[in-house]
mmCIF file of C-alpha atoms and ligand atoms in Angstrom:
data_model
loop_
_atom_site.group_PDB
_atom_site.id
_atom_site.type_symbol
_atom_site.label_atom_id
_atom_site.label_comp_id
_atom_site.label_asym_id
_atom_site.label_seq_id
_atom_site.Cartn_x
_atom_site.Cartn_y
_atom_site.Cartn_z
ATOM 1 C CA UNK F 935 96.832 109.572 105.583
ATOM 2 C CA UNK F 936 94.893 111.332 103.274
ATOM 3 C CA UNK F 937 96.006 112.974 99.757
ATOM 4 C CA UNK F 938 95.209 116.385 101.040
ATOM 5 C CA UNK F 939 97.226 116.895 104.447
ATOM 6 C CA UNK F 940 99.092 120.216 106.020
ATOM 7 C CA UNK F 941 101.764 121.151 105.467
ATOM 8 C CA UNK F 942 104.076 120.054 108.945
ATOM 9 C CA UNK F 943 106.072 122.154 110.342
ATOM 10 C CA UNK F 944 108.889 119.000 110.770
ATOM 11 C CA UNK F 945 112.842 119.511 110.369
ATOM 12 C CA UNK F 946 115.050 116.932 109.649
ATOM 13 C CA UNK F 947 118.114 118.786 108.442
ATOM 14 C CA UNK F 948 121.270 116.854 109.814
ATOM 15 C CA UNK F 949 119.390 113.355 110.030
ATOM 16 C CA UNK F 950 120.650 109.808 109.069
ATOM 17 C CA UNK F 951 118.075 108.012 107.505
ATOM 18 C CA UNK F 952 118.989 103.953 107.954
ATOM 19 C CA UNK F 953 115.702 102.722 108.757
ATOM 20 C CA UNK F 954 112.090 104.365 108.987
ATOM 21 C CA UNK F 955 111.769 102.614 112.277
ATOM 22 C CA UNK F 956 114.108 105.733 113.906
ATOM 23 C CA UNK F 957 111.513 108.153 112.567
ATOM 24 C CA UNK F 958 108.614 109.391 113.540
ATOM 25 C CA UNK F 959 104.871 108.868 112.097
ATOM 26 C CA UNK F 960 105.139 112.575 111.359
ATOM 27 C CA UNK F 961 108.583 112.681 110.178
ATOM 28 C CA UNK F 962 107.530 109.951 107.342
ATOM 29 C CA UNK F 963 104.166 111.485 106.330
ATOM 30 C CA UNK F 964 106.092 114.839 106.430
ATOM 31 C CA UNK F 965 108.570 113.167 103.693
ATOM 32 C CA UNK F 966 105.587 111.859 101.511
ATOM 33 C CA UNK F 967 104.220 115.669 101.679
ATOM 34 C CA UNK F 968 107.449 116.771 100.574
ATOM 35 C CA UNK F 969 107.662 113.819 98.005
ATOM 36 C CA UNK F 970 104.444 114.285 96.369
ATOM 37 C CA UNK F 971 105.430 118.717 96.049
ATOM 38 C CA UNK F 972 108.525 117.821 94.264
ATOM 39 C CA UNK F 973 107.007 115.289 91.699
ATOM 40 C CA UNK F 974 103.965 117.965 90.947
ATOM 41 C CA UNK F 975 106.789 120.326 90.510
ATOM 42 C CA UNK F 976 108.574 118.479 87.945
ATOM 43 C CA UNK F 977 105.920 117.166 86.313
ATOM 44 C CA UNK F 978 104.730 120.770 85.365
ATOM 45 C CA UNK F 979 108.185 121.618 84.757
ATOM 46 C CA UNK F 980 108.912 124.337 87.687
ATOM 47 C CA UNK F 981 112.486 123.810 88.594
ATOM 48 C CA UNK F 982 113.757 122.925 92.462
ATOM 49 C CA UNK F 983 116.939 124.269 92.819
ATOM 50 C CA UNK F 984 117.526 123.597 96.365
ATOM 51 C CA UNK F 985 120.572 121.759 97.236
ATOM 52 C CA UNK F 986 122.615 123.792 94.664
ATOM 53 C CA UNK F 987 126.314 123.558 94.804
ATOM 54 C CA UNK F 988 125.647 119.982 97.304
ATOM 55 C CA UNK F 989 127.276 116.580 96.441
ATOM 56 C CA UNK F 990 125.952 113.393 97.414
ATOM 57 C CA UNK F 991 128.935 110.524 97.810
ATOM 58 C CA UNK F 992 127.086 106.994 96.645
ATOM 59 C CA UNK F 993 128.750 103.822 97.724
ATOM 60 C CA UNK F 994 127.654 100.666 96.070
ATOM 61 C CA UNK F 995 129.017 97.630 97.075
ATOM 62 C CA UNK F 996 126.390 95.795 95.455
ATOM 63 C CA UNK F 997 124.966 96.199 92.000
ATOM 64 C CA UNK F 998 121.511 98.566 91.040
ATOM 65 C CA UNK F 999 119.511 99.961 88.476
ATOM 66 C CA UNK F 1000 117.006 101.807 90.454
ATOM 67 C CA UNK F 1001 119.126 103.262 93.299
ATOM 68 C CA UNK F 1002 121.623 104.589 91.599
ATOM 69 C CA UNK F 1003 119.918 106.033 88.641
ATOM 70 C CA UNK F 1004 117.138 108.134 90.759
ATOM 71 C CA UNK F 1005 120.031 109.097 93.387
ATOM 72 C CA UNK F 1006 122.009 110.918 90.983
ATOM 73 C CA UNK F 1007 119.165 111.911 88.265
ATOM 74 C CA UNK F 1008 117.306 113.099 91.874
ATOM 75 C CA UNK F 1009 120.377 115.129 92.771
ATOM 76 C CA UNK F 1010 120.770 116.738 89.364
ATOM 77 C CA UNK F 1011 116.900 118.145 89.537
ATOM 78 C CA UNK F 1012 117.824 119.476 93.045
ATOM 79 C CA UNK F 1013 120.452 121.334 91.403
ATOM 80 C CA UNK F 1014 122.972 119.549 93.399
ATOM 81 C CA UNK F 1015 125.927 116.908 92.355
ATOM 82 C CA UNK F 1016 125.882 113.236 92.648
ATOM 83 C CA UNK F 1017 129.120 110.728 92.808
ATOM 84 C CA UNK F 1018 129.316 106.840 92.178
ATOM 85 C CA UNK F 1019 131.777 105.741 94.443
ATOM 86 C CA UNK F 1020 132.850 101.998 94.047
ATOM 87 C CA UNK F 1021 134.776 99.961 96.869
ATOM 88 C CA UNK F 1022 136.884 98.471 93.946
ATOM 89 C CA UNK F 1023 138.005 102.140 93.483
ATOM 90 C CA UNK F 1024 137.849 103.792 97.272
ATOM 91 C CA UNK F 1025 140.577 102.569 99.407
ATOM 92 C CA UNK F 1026 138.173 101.084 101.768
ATOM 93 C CA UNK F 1027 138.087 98.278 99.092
ATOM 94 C CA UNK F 1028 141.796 97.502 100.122
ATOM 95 C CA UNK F 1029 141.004 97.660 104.026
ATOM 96 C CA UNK F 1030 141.083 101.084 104.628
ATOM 97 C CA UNK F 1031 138.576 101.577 107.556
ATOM 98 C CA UNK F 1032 135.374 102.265 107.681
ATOM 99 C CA UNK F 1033 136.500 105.419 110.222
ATOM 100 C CA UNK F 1034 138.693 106.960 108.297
ATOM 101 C CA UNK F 1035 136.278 106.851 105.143
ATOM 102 C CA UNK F 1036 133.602 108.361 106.500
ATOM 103 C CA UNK F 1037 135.278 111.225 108.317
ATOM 104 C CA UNK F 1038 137.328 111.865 105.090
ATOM 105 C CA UNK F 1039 134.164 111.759 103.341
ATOM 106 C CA UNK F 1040 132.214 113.896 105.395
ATOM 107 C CA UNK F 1041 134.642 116.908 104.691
ATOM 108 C CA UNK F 1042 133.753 116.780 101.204
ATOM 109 C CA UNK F 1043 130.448 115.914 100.145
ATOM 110 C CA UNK F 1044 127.069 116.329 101.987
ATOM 111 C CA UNK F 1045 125.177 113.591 102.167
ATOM 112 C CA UNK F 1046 126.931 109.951 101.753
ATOM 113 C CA UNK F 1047 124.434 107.309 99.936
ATOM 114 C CA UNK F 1048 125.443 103.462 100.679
ATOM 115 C CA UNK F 1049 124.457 99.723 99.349
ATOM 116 C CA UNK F 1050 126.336 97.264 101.458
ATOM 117 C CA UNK F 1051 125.365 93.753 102.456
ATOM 118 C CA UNK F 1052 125.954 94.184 105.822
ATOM 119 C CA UNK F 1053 123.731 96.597 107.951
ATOM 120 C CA UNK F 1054 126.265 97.448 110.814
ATOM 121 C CA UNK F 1055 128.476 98.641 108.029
ATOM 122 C CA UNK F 1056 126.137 101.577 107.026
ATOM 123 C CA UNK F 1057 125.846 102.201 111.067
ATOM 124 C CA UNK F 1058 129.521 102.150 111.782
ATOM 125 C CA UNK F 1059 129.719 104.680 108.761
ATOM 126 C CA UNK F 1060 126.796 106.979 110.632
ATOM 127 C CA UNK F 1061 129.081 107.150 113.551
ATOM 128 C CA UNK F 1062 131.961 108.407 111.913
ATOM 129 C CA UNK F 1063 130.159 110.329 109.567
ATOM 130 C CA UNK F 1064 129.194 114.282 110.452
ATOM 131 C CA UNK F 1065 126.929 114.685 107.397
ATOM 132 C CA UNK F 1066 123.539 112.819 106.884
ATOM 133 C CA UNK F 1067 124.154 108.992 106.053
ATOM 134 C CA UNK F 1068 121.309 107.414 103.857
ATOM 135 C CA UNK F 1069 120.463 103.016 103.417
ATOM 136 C CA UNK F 1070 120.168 102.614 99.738
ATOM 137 C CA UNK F 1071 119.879 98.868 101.054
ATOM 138 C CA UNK F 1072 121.375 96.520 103.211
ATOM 139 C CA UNK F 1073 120.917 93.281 104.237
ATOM 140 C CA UNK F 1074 117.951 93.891 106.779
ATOM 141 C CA UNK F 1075 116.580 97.038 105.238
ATOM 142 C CA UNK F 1076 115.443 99.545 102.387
ATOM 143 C CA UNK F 1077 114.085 102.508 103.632
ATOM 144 C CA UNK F 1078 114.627 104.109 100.509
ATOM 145 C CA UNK F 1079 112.262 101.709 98.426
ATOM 146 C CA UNK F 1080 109.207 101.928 101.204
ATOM 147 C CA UNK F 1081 108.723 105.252 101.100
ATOM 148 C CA UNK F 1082 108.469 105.106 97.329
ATOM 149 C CA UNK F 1083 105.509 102.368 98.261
ATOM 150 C CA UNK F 1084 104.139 104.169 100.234
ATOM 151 C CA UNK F 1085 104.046 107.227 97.967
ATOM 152 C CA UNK F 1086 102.858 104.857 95.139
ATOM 153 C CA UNK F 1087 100.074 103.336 97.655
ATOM 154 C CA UNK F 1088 98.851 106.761 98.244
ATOM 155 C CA UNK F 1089 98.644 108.243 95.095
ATOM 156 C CA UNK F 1090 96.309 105.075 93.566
ATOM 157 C CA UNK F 1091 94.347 104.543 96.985
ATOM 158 C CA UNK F 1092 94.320 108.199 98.025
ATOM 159 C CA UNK F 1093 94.883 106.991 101.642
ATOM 160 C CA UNK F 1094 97.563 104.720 103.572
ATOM 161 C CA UNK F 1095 96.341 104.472 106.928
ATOM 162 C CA UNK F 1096 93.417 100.981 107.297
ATOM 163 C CA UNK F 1097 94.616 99.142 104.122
ATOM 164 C CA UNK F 1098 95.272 96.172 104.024
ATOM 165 C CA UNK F 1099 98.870 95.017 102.390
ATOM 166 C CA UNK F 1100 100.271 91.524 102.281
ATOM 167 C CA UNK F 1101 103.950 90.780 101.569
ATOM 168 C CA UNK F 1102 104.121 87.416 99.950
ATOM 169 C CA UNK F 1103 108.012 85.442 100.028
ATOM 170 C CA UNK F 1104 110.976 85.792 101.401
ATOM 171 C CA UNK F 1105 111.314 87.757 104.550
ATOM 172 C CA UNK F 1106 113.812 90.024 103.628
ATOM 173 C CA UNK F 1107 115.273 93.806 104.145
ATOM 174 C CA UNK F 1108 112.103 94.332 101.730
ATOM 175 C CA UNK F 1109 109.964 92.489 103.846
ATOM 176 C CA UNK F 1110 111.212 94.452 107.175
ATOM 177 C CA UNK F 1111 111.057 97.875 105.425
ATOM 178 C CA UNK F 1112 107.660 97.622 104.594
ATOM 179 C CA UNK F 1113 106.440 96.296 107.672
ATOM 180 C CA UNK F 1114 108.142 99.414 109.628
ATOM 181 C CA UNK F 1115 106.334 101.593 106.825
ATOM 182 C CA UNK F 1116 103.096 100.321 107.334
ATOM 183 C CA UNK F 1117 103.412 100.433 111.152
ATOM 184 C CA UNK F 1118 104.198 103.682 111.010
ATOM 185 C CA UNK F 1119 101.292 104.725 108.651
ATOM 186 C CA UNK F 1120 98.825 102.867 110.230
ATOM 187 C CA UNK F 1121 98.092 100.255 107.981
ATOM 188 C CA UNK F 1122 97.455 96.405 108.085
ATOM 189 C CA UNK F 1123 100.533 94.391 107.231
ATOM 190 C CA UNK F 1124 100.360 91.396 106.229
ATOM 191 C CA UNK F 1125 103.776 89.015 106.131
ATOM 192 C CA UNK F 1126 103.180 85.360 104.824
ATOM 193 C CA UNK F 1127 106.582 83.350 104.430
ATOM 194 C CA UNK F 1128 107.403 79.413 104.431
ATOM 195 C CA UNK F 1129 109.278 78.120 108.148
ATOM 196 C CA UNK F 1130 113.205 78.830 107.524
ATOM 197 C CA UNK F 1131 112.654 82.203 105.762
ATOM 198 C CA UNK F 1132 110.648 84.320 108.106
ATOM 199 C CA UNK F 1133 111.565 88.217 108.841
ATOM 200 C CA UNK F 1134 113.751 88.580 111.823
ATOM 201 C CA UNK F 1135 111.910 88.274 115.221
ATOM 202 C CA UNK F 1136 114.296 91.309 116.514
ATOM 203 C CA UNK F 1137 112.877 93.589 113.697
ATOM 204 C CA UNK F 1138 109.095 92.196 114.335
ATOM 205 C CA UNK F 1139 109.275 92.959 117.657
ATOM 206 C CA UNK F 1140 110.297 96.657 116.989
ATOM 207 C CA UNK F 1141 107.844 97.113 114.677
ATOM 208 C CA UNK F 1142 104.880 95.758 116.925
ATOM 209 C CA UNK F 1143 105.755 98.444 119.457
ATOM 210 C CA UNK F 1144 106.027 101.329 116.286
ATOM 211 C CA UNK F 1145 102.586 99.601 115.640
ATOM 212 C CA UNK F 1146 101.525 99.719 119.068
ATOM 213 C CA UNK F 1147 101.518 103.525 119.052
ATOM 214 C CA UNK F 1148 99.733 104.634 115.876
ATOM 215 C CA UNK F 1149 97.063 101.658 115.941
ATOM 216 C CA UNK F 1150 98.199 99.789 113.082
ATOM 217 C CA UNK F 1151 98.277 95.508 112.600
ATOM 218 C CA UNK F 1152 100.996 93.472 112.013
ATOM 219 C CA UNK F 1153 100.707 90.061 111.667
ATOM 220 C CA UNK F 1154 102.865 86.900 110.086
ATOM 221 C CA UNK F 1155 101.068 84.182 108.055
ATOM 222 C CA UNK F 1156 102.190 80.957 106.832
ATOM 223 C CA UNK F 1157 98.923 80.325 104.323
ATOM 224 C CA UNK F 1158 99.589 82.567 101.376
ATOM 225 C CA UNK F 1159 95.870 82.379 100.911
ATOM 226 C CA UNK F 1160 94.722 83.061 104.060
ATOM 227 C CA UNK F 1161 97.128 85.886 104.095
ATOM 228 C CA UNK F 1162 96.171 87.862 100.773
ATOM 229 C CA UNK F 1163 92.084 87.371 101.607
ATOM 230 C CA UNK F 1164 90.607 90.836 101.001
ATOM 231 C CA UNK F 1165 94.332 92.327 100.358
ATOM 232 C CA UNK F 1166 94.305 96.209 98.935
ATOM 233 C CA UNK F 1167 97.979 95.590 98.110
ATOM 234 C CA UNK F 1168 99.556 93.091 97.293
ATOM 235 C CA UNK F 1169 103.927 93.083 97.416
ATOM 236 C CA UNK F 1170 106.501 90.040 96.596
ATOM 237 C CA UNK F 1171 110.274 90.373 95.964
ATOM 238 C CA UNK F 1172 113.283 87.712 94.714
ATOM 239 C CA UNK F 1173 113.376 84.719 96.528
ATOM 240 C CA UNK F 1174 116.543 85.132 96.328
ATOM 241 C CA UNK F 1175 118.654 88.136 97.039
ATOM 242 C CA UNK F 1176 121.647 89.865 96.552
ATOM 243 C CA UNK F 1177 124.364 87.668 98.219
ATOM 244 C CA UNK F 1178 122.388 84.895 98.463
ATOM 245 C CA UNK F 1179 122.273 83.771 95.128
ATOM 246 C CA UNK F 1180 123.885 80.473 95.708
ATOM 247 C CA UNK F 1181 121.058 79.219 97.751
ATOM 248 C CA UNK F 1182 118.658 79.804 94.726
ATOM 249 C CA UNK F 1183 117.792 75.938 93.783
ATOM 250 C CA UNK F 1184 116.753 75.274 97.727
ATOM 251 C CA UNK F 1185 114.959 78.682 97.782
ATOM 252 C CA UNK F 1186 112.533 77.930 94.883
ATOM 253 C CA UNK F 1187 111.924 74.577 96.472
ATOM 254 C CA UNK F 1188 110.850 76.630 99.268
ATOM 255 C CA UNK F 1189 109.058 79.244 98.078
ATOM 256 C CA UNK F 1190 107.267 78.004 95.451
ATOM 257 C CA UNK F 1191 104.168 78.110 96.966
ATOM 258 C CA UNK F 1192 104.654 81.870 97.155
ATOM 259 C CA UNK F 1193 104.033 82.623 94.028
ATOM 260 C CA UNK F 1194 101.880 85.880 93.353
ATOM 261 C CA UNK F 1195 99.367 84.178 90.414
ATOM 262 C CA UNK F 1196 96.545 84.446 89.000
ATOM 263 C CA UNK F 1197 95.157 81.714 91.286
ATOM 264 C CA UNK F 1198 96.629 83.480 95.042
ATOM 265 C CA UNK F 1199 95.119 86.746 93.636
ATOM 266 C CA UNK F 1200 91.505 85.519 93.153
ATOM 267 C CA UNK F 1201 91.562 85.671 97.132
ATOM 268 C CA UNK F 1202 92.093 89.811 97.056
ATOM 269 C CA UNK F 1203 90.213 92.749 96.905
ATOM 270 C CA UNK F 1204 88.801 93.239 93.022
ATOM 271 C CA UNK F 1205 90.694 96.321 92.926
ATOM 272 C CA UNK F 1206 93.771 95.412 94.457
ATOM 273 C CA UNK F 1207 97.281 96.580 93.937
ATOM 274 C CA UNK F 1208 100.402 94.812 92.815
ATOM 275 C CA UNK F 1209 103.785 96.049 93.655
ATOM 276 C CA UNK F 1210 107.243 95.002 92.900
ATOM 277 C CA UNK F 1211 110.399 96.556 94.326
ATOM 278 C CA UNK F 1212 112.141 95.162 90.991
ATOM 279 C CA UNK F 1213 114.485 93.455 89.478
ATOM 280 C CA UNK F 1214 112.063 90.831 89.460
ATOM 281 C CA UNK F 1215 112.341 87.335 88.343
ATOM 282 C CA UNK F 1216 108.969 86.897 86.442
ATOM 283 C CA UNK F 1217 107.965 83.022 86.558
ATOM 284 C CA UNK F 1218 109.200 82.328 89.967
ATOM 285 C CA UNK F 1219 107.948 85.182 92.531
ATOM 286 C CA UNK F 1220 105.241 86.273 90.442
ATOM 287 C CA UNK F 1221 103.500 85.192 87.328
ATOM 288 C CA UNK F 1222 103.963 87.075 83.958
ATOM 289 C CA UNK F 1223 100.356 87.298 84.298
ATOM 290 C CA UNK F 1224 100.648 89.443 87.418
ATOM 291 C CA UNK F 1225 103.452 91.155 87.187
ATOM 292 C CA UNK F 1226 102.365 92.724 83.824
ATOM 293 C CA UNK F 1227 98.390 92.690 84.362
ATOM 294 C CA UNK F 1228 95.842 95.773 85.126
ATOM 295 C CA UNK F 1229 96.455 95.550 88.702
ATOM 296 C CA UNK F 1230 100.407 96.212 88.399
ATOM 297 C CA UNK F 1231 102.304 99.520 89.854
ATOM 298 C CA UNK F 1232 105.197 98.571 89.206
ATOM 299 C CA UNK F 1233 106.473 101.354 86.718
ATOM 300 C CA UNK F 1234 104.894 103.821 88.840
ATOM 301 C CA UNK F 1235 106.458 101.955 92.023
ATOM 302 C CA UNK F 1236 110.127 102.381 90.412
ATOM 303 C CA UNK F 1237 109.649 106.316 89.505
ATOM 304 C CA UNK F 1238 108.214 107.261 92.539
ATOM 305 C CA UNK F 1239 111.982 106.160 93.926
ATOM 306 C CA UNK F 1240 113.062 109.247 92.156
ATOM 307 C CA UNK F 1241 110.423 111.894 94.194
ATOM 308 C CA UNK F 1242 110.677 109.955 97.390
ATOM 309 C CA UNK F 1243 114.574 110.288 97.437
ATOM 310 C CA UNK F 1244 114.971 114.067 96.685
ATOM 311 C CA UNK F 1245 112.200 114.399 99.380
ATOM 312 C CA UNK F 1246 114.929 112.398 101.719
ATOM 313 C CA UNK F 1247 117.580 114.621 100.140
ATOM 314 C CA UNK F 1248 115.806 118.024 100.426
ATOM 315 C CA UNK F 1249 115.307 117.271 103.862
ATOM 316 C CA UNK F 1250 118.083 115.970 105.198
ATOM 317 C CA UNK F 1251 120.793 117.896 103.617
ATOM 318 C CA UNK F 1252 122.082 121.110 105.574
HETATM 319 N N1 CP L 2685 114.579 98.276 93.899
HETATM 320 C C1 CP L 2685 115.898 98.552 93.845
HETATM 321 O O1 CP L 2685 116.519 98.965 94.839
HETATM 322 O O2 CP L 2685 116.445 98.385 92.618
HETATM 323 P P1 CP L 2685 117.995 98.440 92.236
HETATM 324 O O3 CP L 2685 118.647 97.246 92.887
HETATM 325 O O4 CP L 2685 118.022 98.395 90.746
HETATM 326 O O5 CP L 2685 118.571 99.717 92.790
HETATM 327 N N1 NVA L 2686 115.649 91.902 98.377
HETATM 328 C C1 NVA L 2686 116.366 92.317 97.193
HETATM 329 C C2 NVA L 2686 115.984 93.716 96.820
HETATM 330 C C3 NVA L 2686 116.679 94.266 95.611
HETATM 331 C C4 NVA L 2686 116.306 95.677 95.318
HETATM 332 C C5 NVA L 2686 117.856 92.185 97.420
HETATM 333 O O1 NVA L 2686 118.324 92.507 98.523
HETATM 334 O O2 NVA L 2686 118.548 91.740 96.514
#
């Protein structure tokens, strides 16, 4: 996709938004378009007024920096109302079901934002739920994050579509987010992971067949190097993550070889691009050298969150 496209004439009003696999090529370029209005917007100061008098309910079962901030500071600029909802405080915390939460929900607010470490827990809540339900991370995706790369790919490439971007690590929601992004966008994704922590063959499988219909390449790697050879982007995550933190001693045993360096990098494009969800454990996933070098997006990567989200917001919200 190119910097400049039309405007599409796309309506998602009323959507979930759990992974980018259930939307369409159009739907997610139509989201970027919106994404990339909204952040000229603000940076030249015009105010965006447009879910004014609309609350967004945000569960977080799991802890977050990121999410939560550019949720609620996103909400705020769209003149609407953000709350943090934690399961220590909701009822649902002392068994109350997942049902009755999200119908009670629903009557109040108009969009309901949720972390949660299990995946079928976000669906079960977009069944129940008659206002848009939106994955701020679970344990096999984050939408939410790849269409902030994305946006962050575009803007320093000025395309998507034909690059070439390698995911370096664990195979994780991360991992399985970007691959349906970059399906969907036509690009060339890369996933290079030791045996025992590959992405799930389920997800793989769905996201050949999203690749299968805009022309895109998917492919898995074992050989970091061979993987990374002529990369335009370059991505890694924690080896670790959220709820698996006691496995962290056998994990850097196995993914040690993973590392993002200076060394893996000399196998790259000269001008390629380094990108971090964050938090990120420097030393381990990727070098100090890396993660703060020339080639690093990462600060750009973690405010585009903010533009990419109201885009989600604006859209989805009735
Ligand atoms: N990348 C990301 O989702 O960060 P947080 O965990 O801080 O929200
Ligand atoms: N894969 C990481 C991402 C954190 C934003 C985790 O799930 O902990």
């Amino acid at each position: 996709m190119e910097q400049t496209i039309e405007k599409s004439e796309i309506d998602l009003k009323g959507l979930d938004f759990l992974t980018l696999l259930d939307y369409s090529p159009q739907q997610i370029k139509h989201l970027l378009e919106v994404a990339i209005d909204l952040k000229a917007k603000q940076k030249q100061g015009e105010q965006t007024p447009m879910l004014q008098g609309k609350s967004l309910g945000m569960i977080f079962e799991n802890a977050s920096t990121r999410t939560r901030v550019s949720f609620e500071v996103g909400m705020t600029q769209l003149g609407g109302h953000a709350l943090f909802l934690s399961p220590r405080d909701l009822q649902i915390g002392r068994g109350e079901p997942i049902k009755d939460t999200a119908n009670v929900l629903a009557r109040y607010v108009d969009a309901i934002m949720i972390r949660t470490n299990s995946h079928e827990t976000v669906e079960e809540f977009a069944q129940y739920s008659s206002v848009p339900v939106i994955n701020a991370l679970t344990d096999l995706y984050h939408p939410c994050q790849a269409m902030a790369d994305l946006l962050t790919v575009l803007e320093h490439k000025g395309k998507l579509a034909g690059l070439k971007l390698v995911y370096v690590g664990d195979g994780n929601n991360v991992a399985h987010s970007l691959l349906a992004a970059g399906a969907k966008v036509g690009m060339d994704v890369v996933v290079s992971t030791p045996k025992g922590y590959e992405v799930d063959p389920v997800i793989f499988a769905k996201v050949q067949d999203a690749a299968n219909e805009t022309g895109a390449t998917i492919s898995l790697c074992t050989d970091p190097k061979e993987a990374v050879k002529d990369a335009d982007v370059i991505y890694t995550d924690v080896w670790a993550s959220m709820g698996f933190e006691a496995e962290q001693h056998e994990r850097e045993q196995a993914l040690k070889a993973y590392q993002v360096n200076e060394e893996l990098v000399q196998h790259a494009k000269q001008d390629f691009l380094f990108l971090h969800c964050l938090p990120a454990h420097r030393g381990e996933e990727v070098s100090d050298t890396i993660i703060d070098g020339g080639h690093s997006v990462i600060y750009d990567q973690a405010e585009n969150r903010l533009h990419a989200q109201k885009a989600i917001l604006a859209s989805l919200i009735r």
